[in-house]
Each structure stands twice: as C-alpha cells, then as structure tokens.
Coordinates of C-alpha atoms and ligand atoms in Angstrom, one line a residue:
M30 CA 6.6 28.4 -3.0
T31 CA 4.5 25.1 -2.3
T32 CA 5.2 24.5 1.2
H33 CA 3.8 20.8 1.8
K34 CA 2.3 19.4 5.3
L35 CA 4.2 15.9 6.0
L36 CA 2.9 13.6 8.7
L37 CA 5.1 10.7 9.3
L38 CA 3.5 8.2 11.6
P39 CA 7.1 5.6 11.8
G40 CA 4.6 3.4 14.1
D41 CA 6.6 -0.3 14.7
G42 CA 9.7 -2.5 13.9
I43 CA 11.5 -1.6 11.6
G44 CA 8.7 1.3 10.6
V45 CA 11.3 3.4 12.9
E46 CA 14.7 2.5 11.0
I47 CA 12.5 3.2 7.7
S48 CA 11.6 6.3 8.4
R49 CA 14.7 7.6 8.5
E50 CA 16.5 7.1 5.0
V51 CA 12.3 8.8 4.0
E52 CA 13.5 11.7 6.4
R53 CA 17.0 12.0 5.0
V54 CA 15.1 12.0 1.5
I55 CA 12.9 14.9 2.0
A56 CA 15.7 17.2 3.9
I57 CA 18.2 16.1 0.4
L58 CA 14.9 17.9 -1.9
N59 CA 14.0 20.8 1.4
G60 CA 17.8 21.5 0.0
K61 CA 17.8 22.2 -2.9
G62 CA 15.4 24.9 -2.8
G63 CA 13.8 24.7 -6.1
P64 CA 9.1 26.0 -5.6
N65 CA 8.4 22.9 -3.6
S66 CA 8.9 22.0 0.0
F67 CA 8.2 20.0 2.8
E68 CA 6.8 20.7 6.5
V69 CA 7.4 17.5 8.2
E70 CA 5.5 16.2 11.5
R71 CA 5.7 13.2 13.0
D72 CA 4.4 11.4 15.5
L73 CA 2.9 8.1 17.1
V74 CA 0.7 4.7 15.8
G75 CA 0.1 1.9 17.0
G76 CA 2.0 0.0 19.5
A77 CA 4.6 2.7 20.3
A78 CA 1.0 5.1 21.1
I79 CA -0.6 1.9 23.5
D80 CA 2.7 2.6 25.3
A81 CA 3.3 6.3 25.2
H82 CA -1.2 6.7 24.9
G83 CA -2.4 3.6 25.7
V84 CA -4.0 3.9 22.0
A85 CA -3.2 3.2 19.5
I86 CA -3.4 6.9 17.9
T87 CA -4.1 9.7 19.6
E88 CA -7.0 12.6 18.4
E89 CA -4.1 15.1 18.5
A90 CA -2.6 12.7 15.9
M91 CA -5.8 12.5 14.2
A92 CA -5.8 16.8 13.8
K93 CA -2.1 16.7 12.6
A94 CA -3.8 13.5 10.0
K95 CA -6.1 15.7 8.7
T96 CA -4.7 18.3 7.4
A97 CA -1.3 17.0 6.4
D98 CA -1.3 17.2 2.6
A99 CA 0.1 13.5 3.5
I100 CA 0.9 11.5 5.5
L101 CA 3.6 9.3 5.6
F102 CA 3.2 5.5 7.9
G103 CA 5.9 3.0 8.2
A104 CA 4.4 -0.7 10.5
V105 CA 2.8 -1.5 12.9
G106 CA 2.8 -4.3 15.5
G107 CA 4.6 -6.5 16.9
S108 CA 4.6 -9.0 19.7
K109 CA 5.0 -7.2 22.4
W110 CA 1.5 -6.4 22.3
D111 CA -0.3 -9.4 21.0
D112 CA -2.0 -9.2 24.4
V113 CA -3.7 -6.1 24.7
P114 CA -7.4 -5.5 23.9
Y115 CA -9.0 -6.2 20.3
E116 CA -9.7 -3.0 20.1
I117 CA -7.0 -1.2 21.1
R118 CA -4.6 -3.7 19.2
P119 CA -1.2 -1.9 16.9
E120 CA -3.4 -2.3 13.8
A121 CA -6.5 -0.2 15.4
G122 CA -4.6 2.9 14.4
L123 CA -4.4 2.0 10.8
L124 CA -7.3 1.4 10.4
R125 CA -8.5 4.1 11.8
L126 CA -6.4 6.5 9.4
R127 CA -8.4 4.0 6.6
K128 CA -12.0 4.9 7.4
D129 CA -11.7 8.2 8.7
F130 CA -10.5 10.0 6.5
D131 CA -12.8 7.2 4.0
L132 CA -9.1 6.0 2.1
F133 CA -11.1 3.3 0.2
A134 CA -8.3 3.2 -3.8
N135 CA -5.7 1.1 -2.4
L136 CA -3.1 1.0 -5.2
R137 CA -1.0 -0.8 -4.5
P138 CA 2.1 -1.5 -7.7
A139 CA 4.8 -4.4 -8.6
I140 CA 7.2 -3.4 -10.1
C141 CA 9.9 -5.7 -10.6
Y142 CA 13.1 -3.5 -11.5
P143 CA 15.4 -6.0 -14.0
A144 CA 18.1 -5.6 -11.4
L145 CA 16.3 -7.8 -8.8
A146 CA 14.6 -10.5 -11.4
D147 CA 17.5 -13.3 -10.4
A148 CA 16.3 -12.5 -6.8
S149 CA 12.4 -13.4 -7.0
S150 CA 10.8 -16.8 -6.1
L151 CA 9.9 -17.4 -9.8
K152 CA 11.6 -17.6 -12.9
R153 CA 12.9 -14.2 -13.9
S154 CA 11.2 -15.4 -17.7
L155 CA 8.3 -14.2 -15.3
V156 CA 9.0 -11.5 -13.5
E157 CA 11.4 -10.1 -15.6
G158 CA 9.6 -6.2 -16.9
L159 CA 6.2 -7.2 -14.4
D160 CA 4.8 -4.1 -13.8
I161 CA 1.0 -4.5 -12.2
L162 CA -1.1 -2.7 -10.1
I163 CA -3.0 -4.1 -6.8
L164 CA -6.0 -2.3 -6.7
R165 CA -7.6 -2.7 -3.8
E166 CA -10.6 -1.5 -2.1
L167 CA -9.8 -0.6 1.6
T168 CA -13.2 0.4 3.3
G169 CA -15.2 -1.6 3.1
G170 CA -16.1 -6.3 3.3
T171 CA -14.8 -8.0 5.7
Y172 CA -12.4 -5.8 7.4
F173 CA -15.1 -3.3 9.3
G174 CA -18.0 -5.5 8.1
E175 CA -20.4 -5.7 11.6
P176 CA -20.9 -7.5 13.9
K177 CA -17.3 -9.0 14.6
E178 CA -17.1 -10.6 17.5
I179 CA -17.0 -13.6 19.2
V180 CA -19.4 -14.7 21.2
A181 CA -19.6 -18.3 24.3
L182 CA -22.4 -20.2 22.9
E183 CA -25.0 -22.1 25.6
N184 CA -23.0 -25.4 24.6
G185 CA -19.6 -23.7 25.6
Q186 CA -18.7 -23.8 22.5
K187 CA -17.3 -19.9 20.7
R188 CA -18.8 -18.5 17.7
G189 CA -16.5 -16.1 15.2
V190 CA -18.5 -13.7 12.7
D191 CA -16.6 -11.4 10.5
T192 CA -19.1 -9.6 8.0
T193 CA -18.8 -8.8 4.7
I194 CA -20.6 -6.0 3.2
Y195 CA -20.4 -4.3 0.0
T196 CA -22.9 -1.6 -0.8
T197 CA -22.9 -0.5 -5.1
S198 CA -21.8 2.5 -4.4
E199 CA -18.5 2.0 -2.5
I200 CA -17.8 -1.3 -5.9
E201 CA -18.6 1.8 -8.2
R202 CA -15.9 4.3 -6.4
I203 CA -13.6 1.6 -6.7
V204 CA -14.2 0.3 -10.7
K205 CA -14.1 3.4 -11.7
V206 CA -10.4 4.4 -9.9
A207 CA -9.3 1.1 -12.1
C208 CA -10.7 2.1 -15.1
D209 CA -9.1 6.1 -14.8
L210 CA -6.0 4.2 -14.0
A211 CA -5.7 2.2 -16.6
R212 CA -6.4 4.2 -20.3
K213 CA -3.0 5.5 -18.5
R214 CA -1.7 2.1 -18.5
S215 CA -2.7 -0.8 -20.6
G216 CA -6.7 0.0 -21.2
K217 CA -6.8 -3.9 -19.2
V218 CA -9.2 -4.1 -15.7
H219 CA -9.2 -8.1 -13.7
M220 CA -11.3 -7.4 -11.4
A221 CA -11.0 -10.0 -9.1
A222 CA -14.1 -11.7 -6.8
K223 CA -16.0 -15.0 -6.3
W224 CA -19.0 -14.4 -6.6
N225 CA -19.6 -18.1 -6.9
V226 CA -19.5 -18.7 -3.0
M227 CA -20.6 -15.4 -1.7
K228 CA -22.9 -12.2 -2.3
T229 CA -20.8 -9.1 -1.7
G230 CA -19.3 -11.7 -5.3
V231 CA -22.4 -11.3 -6.9
L232 CA -22.4 -8.2 -6.5
W233 CA -19.3 -7.1 -7.3
R234 CA -19.2 -8.8 -11.2
D235 CA -22.7 -7.6 -11.6
V236 CA -21.8 -3.8 -10.6
T237 CA -18.4 -4.1 -12.0
V238 CA -19.8 -4.5 -15.4
A239 CA -22.4 -2.3 -15.1
T240 CA -19.5 0.5 -14.5
H241 CA -17.5 -0.5 -17.2
R242 CA -20.5 -0.6 -19.8
N243 CA -21.9 2.9 -18.5
H244 CA -18.3 4.2 -17.7
A245 CA -15.6 3.1 -19.5
P246 CA -16.0 0.8 -22.3
D247 CA -13.0 1.8 -24.0
I248 CA -11.1 -0.5 -20.9
E249 CA -11.8 -4.2 -21.7
L250 CA -12.7 -5.7 -18.7
E251 CA -11.7 -9.2 -17.2
L252 CA -13.4 -10.5 -14.9
I253 CA -11.7 -12.9 -12.9
L254 CA -13.2 -15.8 -9.4
A255 CA -10.0 -14.7 -6.9
D256 CA -8.6 -18.1 -6.5
N257 CA -8.2 -18.8 -10.2
C258 CA -6.9 -15.3 -10.1
A259 CA -4.6 -16.0 -6.9
M260 CA -2.9 -18.7 -9.3
Q261 CA -2.6 -17.4 -13.1
L262 CA -0.5 -15.0 -11.2
I263 CA 2.3 -17.1 -10.0
R264 CA 1.2 -19.6 -13.0
D265 CA 2.1 -16.3 -15.4
P266 CA 1.4 -12.9 -13.7
K267 CA 2.5 -11.2 -17.4
Q268 CA -1.1 -11.2 -17.8
F269 CA -2.1 -8.6 -15.3
D270 CA -1.8 -5.0 -16.1
L271 CA -3.9 -4.0 -13.4
I272 CA -6.3 -6.7 -10.3
V273 CA -9.1 -4.7 -8.8
T274 CA -10.8 -7.0 -6.1
D275 CA -12.4 -5.5 -2.5
N276 CA -10.5 -5.0 1.0
L277 CA -9.9 -9.6 2.0
F278 CA -8.7 -10.2 -1.7
G279 CA -6.9 -7.6 -1.8
D280 CA -5.0 -7.9 0.9
I281 CA -3.9 -11.4 -0.1
L282 CA -2.5 -11.0 -3.5
S283 CA -0.8 -8.0 -3.4
D284 CA 1.5 -9.7 -0.5
E285 CA 1.6 -12.4 -3.9
A286 CA 2.4 -9.4 -6.5
A287 CA 5.1 -8.2 -4.2
M288 CA 7.2 -11.4 -3.5
M289 CA 7.3 -11.3 -7.7
T290 CA 9.1 -8.2 -7.2
G291 CA 11.9 -10.1 -5.4
S292 CA 11.2 -9.2 -1.5
L293 CA 7.8 -7.4 0.4
G294 CA 10.1 -5.3 1.1
M295 CA 10.3 -3.6 -2.5
L296 CA 6.3 -2.1 -2.7
P297 CA 5.3 0.7 -1.7
S298 CA 1.3 1.8 -1.5
A299 CA -0.5 4.8 -2.1
S300 CA -4.3 5.1 0.0
L301 CA -6.3 7.6 -1.6
G302 CA -10.0 9.3 -0.5
A303 CA -12.1 11.1 -3.8
A304 CA -11.2 14.2 -4.8
D305 CA -12.8 18.0 -2.6
P306 CA -14.7 18.5 -5.1
Q307 CA -13.2 22.5 -4.2
T308 CA -9.3 22.2 -4.0
G309 CA -9.9 18.4 -6.5
R310 CA -6.7 16.8 -3.9
S311 CA -7.5 13.7 -2.8
K312 CA -6.6 12.6 1.5
A313 CA -3.5 9.9 0.9
L314 CA -1.4 7.6 3.4
Y315 CA 0.9 6.5 1.9
E316 CA 2.7 3.2 3.1
P317 CA 5.4 0.4 2.4
V318 CA 3.5 -3.3 2.2
H319 CA 5.2 -4.7 4.2
G320 CA 4.5 -4.5 8.3
S321 CA 6.9 -3.8 10.9
A322 CA 8.7 -7.0 10.7
P323 CA 10.0 -7.9 14.3
D324 CA 12.1 -10.2 13.6
I325 CA 14.8 -8.3 11.8
S326 CA 13.7 -5.0 13.5
G327 CA 16.2 -3.0 15.7
Q328 CA 18.9 -4.3 13.7
G329 CA 19.7 -2.0 11.1
L330 CA 19.0 -4.6 8.2
A331 CA 15.8 -3.6 6.9
N332 CA 15.4 -2.6 3.0
P333 CA 13.7 1.2 3.0
I334 CA 13.3 0.6 -0.2
A335 CA 9.2 -0.2 0.2
M336 CA 8.4 3.6 2.3
I337 CA 11.3 5.4 -0.5
A338 CA 9.1 3.9 -3.5
S339 CA 6.3 5.4 -1.6
F340 CA 7.5 9.6 -0.5
A341 CA 8.1 9.3 -3.8
M342 CA 4.0 8.2 -4.3
A343 CA 3.1 10.9 -2.3
L344 CA 5.2 13.6 -4.2
R345 CA 3.0 11.7 -7.6
Y346 CA 0.1 12.2 -6.2
S347 CA -0.1 14.4 -3.2
C348 CA 2.1 16.7 -4.4
N349 CA 2.1 17.4 -7.8
M350 CA 5.8 16.3 -7.6
A351 CA 6.2 13.6 -10.2
A352 CA 9.4 14.9 -11.4
E353 CA 11.1 14.6 -8.7
A354 CA 9.4 11.2 -8.0
D355 CA 10.7 10.2 -11.4
V356 CA 13.6 10.7 -10.0
I357 CA 13.2 9.0 -6.8
E358 CA 12.8 6.0 -8.8
T359 CA 15.7 6.2 -11.3
A360 CA 17.3 6.3 -8.3
I361 CA 16.2 3.6 -6.5
A362 CA 17.1 1.2 -10.3
K363 CA 20.4 2.8 -10.6
V364 CA 21.2 1.6 -6.4
L365 CA 20.4 -1.7 -7.4
D366 CA 22.1 -1.6 -10.2
N367 CA 25.7 -1.2 -8.6
G368 CA 24.8 -4.0 -6.4
L369 CA 23.8 -2.7 -3.3
R370 CA 20.9 -5.4 -1.5
T371 CA 19.7 -5.8 1.6
A372 CA 19.3 -9.4 3.2
D373 CA 16.0 -10.3 2.3
I374 CA 17.1 -9.5 -2.0
M375 CA 20.9 -10.6 -1.1
Q376 CA 22.2 -12.3 -4.1
N377 CA 25.8 -14.4 -4.3
G378 CA 28.2 -11.5 -5.6
L379 CA 27.4 -8.2 -5.0
T380 CA 27.3 -6.4 -2.2
K381 CA 25.2 -6.7 1.5
V382 CA 23.9 -3.4 3.4
G383 CA 22.2 -2.0 6.1
T384 CA 18.9 -0.1 6.3
E385 CA 21.2 2.9 6.9
E386 CA 24.1 2.8 3.8
M387 CA 21.2 1.8 1.4
G388 CA 19.1 5.1 2.4
R389 CA 22.2 7.1 2.5
A390 CA 23.3 5.3 -1.5
I391 CA 19.3 6.2 -3.5
A392 CA 20.1 10.2 -0.7
A393 CA 23.0 10.3 -2.6
E394 CA 22.3 9.5 -6.3
I395 CA 18.6 12.4 -6.0
E396 CA 21.7 14.5 -4.7
T397 CA 23.6 13.2 -7.9
A398 CA 20.7 14.1 -10.2
L399 CA 19.5 17.3 -8.9
A400 CA 22.9 18.7 -8.6
Ligands
LIG524 C1 -1.6 -4.6 4.7 C2 -1.8 -4.9 5.9 C3 -3.5 -4.8 6.8 C4 -4.3 -4.7 6.4 C5 -2.3 -4.6 8.8 C6 -1.5 -4.7 9.8 C7 -3.8 -4.5 9.5 O1 -1.7 -6.6 6.0 O2 -1.7 -2.8 4.6 O3 -2.3 -5.0 3.6 O4 -4.5 -5.9 6.6 O5 -4.6 -4.4 5.8
LIG525 MG1 -1.8 -7.1 4.4

C-alpha cells in the first residue's frame, strides 16, 4: 500500500470550483481500493489567504506543501485584490511555492483532442493531432531578477526596472530536462530566446548548444528567435514538438499554444524540482495554465478539464500511476467525443454543461474504466 499525500490549494475564483471536480476524481480512485490511495490536505492560497491571514500563503501552508508528495494548485488573483501592495498580491503565493521549492521545470503540454479541433481559433488542418510540449524555465529570469522596483526620479518621473538574470547552471539543467523529455517524444528540441537583443539570450544560446553537444548529441536541436517562434506557432504549429524557453517567453508562448487546443481551459501543467539524490523523487506542483477567470467565477461555468488533467500529470510524475493517468486522459477524451462542452469550448449542436456536470461525466467514465 502506498499513500500519496496531496496538498490541494484551490485559491481564488474558478480555482475553487474546478478543485471540487478534482476531489471527485480523487474520491473515485480512493474508493477503488488497490495499492494506491490518497490523503488530501487543503489550505488557502492567493486572495483567499490574504483575506483570512493577510499573506498570499501562510507558513503553515508552506509546511504542508513541504511534506506533500504533490501540490495541486487551482488559480489565484482577481480584481478584489488589485489594491493590495505588490509584495502581498495573490500571485506572490504561487511564486513563493515555485521559488522556495525550486520548481524550475514547468511542463505545459498542449494537446488538441480530436473532438476539439474545430474549437480552436486556427483551422482544423493546422491543429488536428497537435501535441506540443512547452518546457518553461520557472524559477529564474525576469520573474525573480533583482532589482525589481519603481523608483522616483528627481525630475518627478518614475522609473520601473525589471531584471532578467540567468546563470549557466540554470540554463543547463532545464536544457537537460528538455533533451531527456525529447528522447521519449520525437527526439527534437526547439530552444526559443532573443540572442539578437538580450545578453541572457546570448547565454541561453551558448549554454544550450554546449549542453546539447556534451549531453545529448542524439537529439535534434533547433534554435529559434522567440518572436519568430510566436509567429511560427500560429503559422504551422505542428512543426514543433518540444519548445524549451525562459520564464517570461514561456509564460507567453504557453498561453499561445494553449489556445490552439481549443481553449485555455484545456491546458494542464506540472512544475518539477530536481530529483532528490536519495529518493529519486522531485518536489512537484500541478496546476491548470488558465487563471482564476474572475469574469465567470462562482457561476459554475468553468471548464474543469485542465485541473483534472493536471491531476493526471501528478499521477504520472509524482505517484508512479501512469495507468491511472491514462484512464483519466481517456475519460476526458471520451466525454468530449460524447459532445459535452463547457461554455469555453461550446460548438453548435453539442451539449452545453457546467463545471459540475462536466466533472461528474468525467468521473463516471473513470468509474466505468476502473470497474
Ligand atoms: C502562469 C500565470 C502566472 C505566471 C501568474 C498567475 C503569476 O500566468 O502560470 O502562466 O505569470 O507565471
Ligand atoms: Mg501565464
């Protein structure tokens, strides 16, 4: 018997609604008996934590996260907290989890389910069968570089500063992850950076080339300027299999890739740390790529698929339960094939459902598959 400890951090907005649906799926797996079970702890993060405790994540929640085998994260933020100081804003909770646990490797798979090929804003022929992995560096670059400030100038103006910093080892370790993942996929890696303008871009290019030569000469490597990558993703997405890039470009390119799958509501993600040399396990956080969607929150409209698919990633990467992950992913595809759609992926002639109905339908498919 293995008991996997999960920490569920629903957060704000639709994060709360989609987390209920993932709990439904966890309950089904627990109900099945079998050698694996889950123990779920819950806590607040983001605006909800600010309201209750004045900080975006408490030390107690961080302590729970530390002992968890996997963290399941909903979403944070909303206009309610627009006026809280920058240091305590809801997003600070997520950034602290990423930074403190050194979750440097962010896997964002953009897979276009066959049933959704017409829901994309791109033509069916461009997205049908699409299966891209965006690998985003998550603990460096513009997000965390210092100084990061707004200073008042003597002439009455202000100056805003963000700093983009990368070191050799930070780039090397994410490029190694890219090559290892590529070996299990098509064997091809694109690295996107701006070496024509940014010094960090020059370092990304040089370290990537060296890492590739020294550690993974079997992998096909292509360097691409990040702006060209954004354009090529729209022009012909299927030319890509795995794109490795820095924190800021990865944030942007992954939203772009997500839309090709039909909706931002479809994209899961895994944020992994380095493997512990003793146990071989990595600290890990799983979250949907979409945000808290304040415009639809509390109405039961949100698409729970990205959250449920994020749990499937947790099973795969943190719980050694690849078979069950497959079951969940197949259940999602089935429900889509059966014509159920939340508002974000709705198409003419299909059945519009809310968050709970979608969650129940996926749960039912999982039950059937495991029966
Ligand atoms: C993401 C989000 C976050 C980011 C926000 C919520 C801080 O957009 O995970 O892509 O910018 O990294
Ligand atoms: Mg983002």
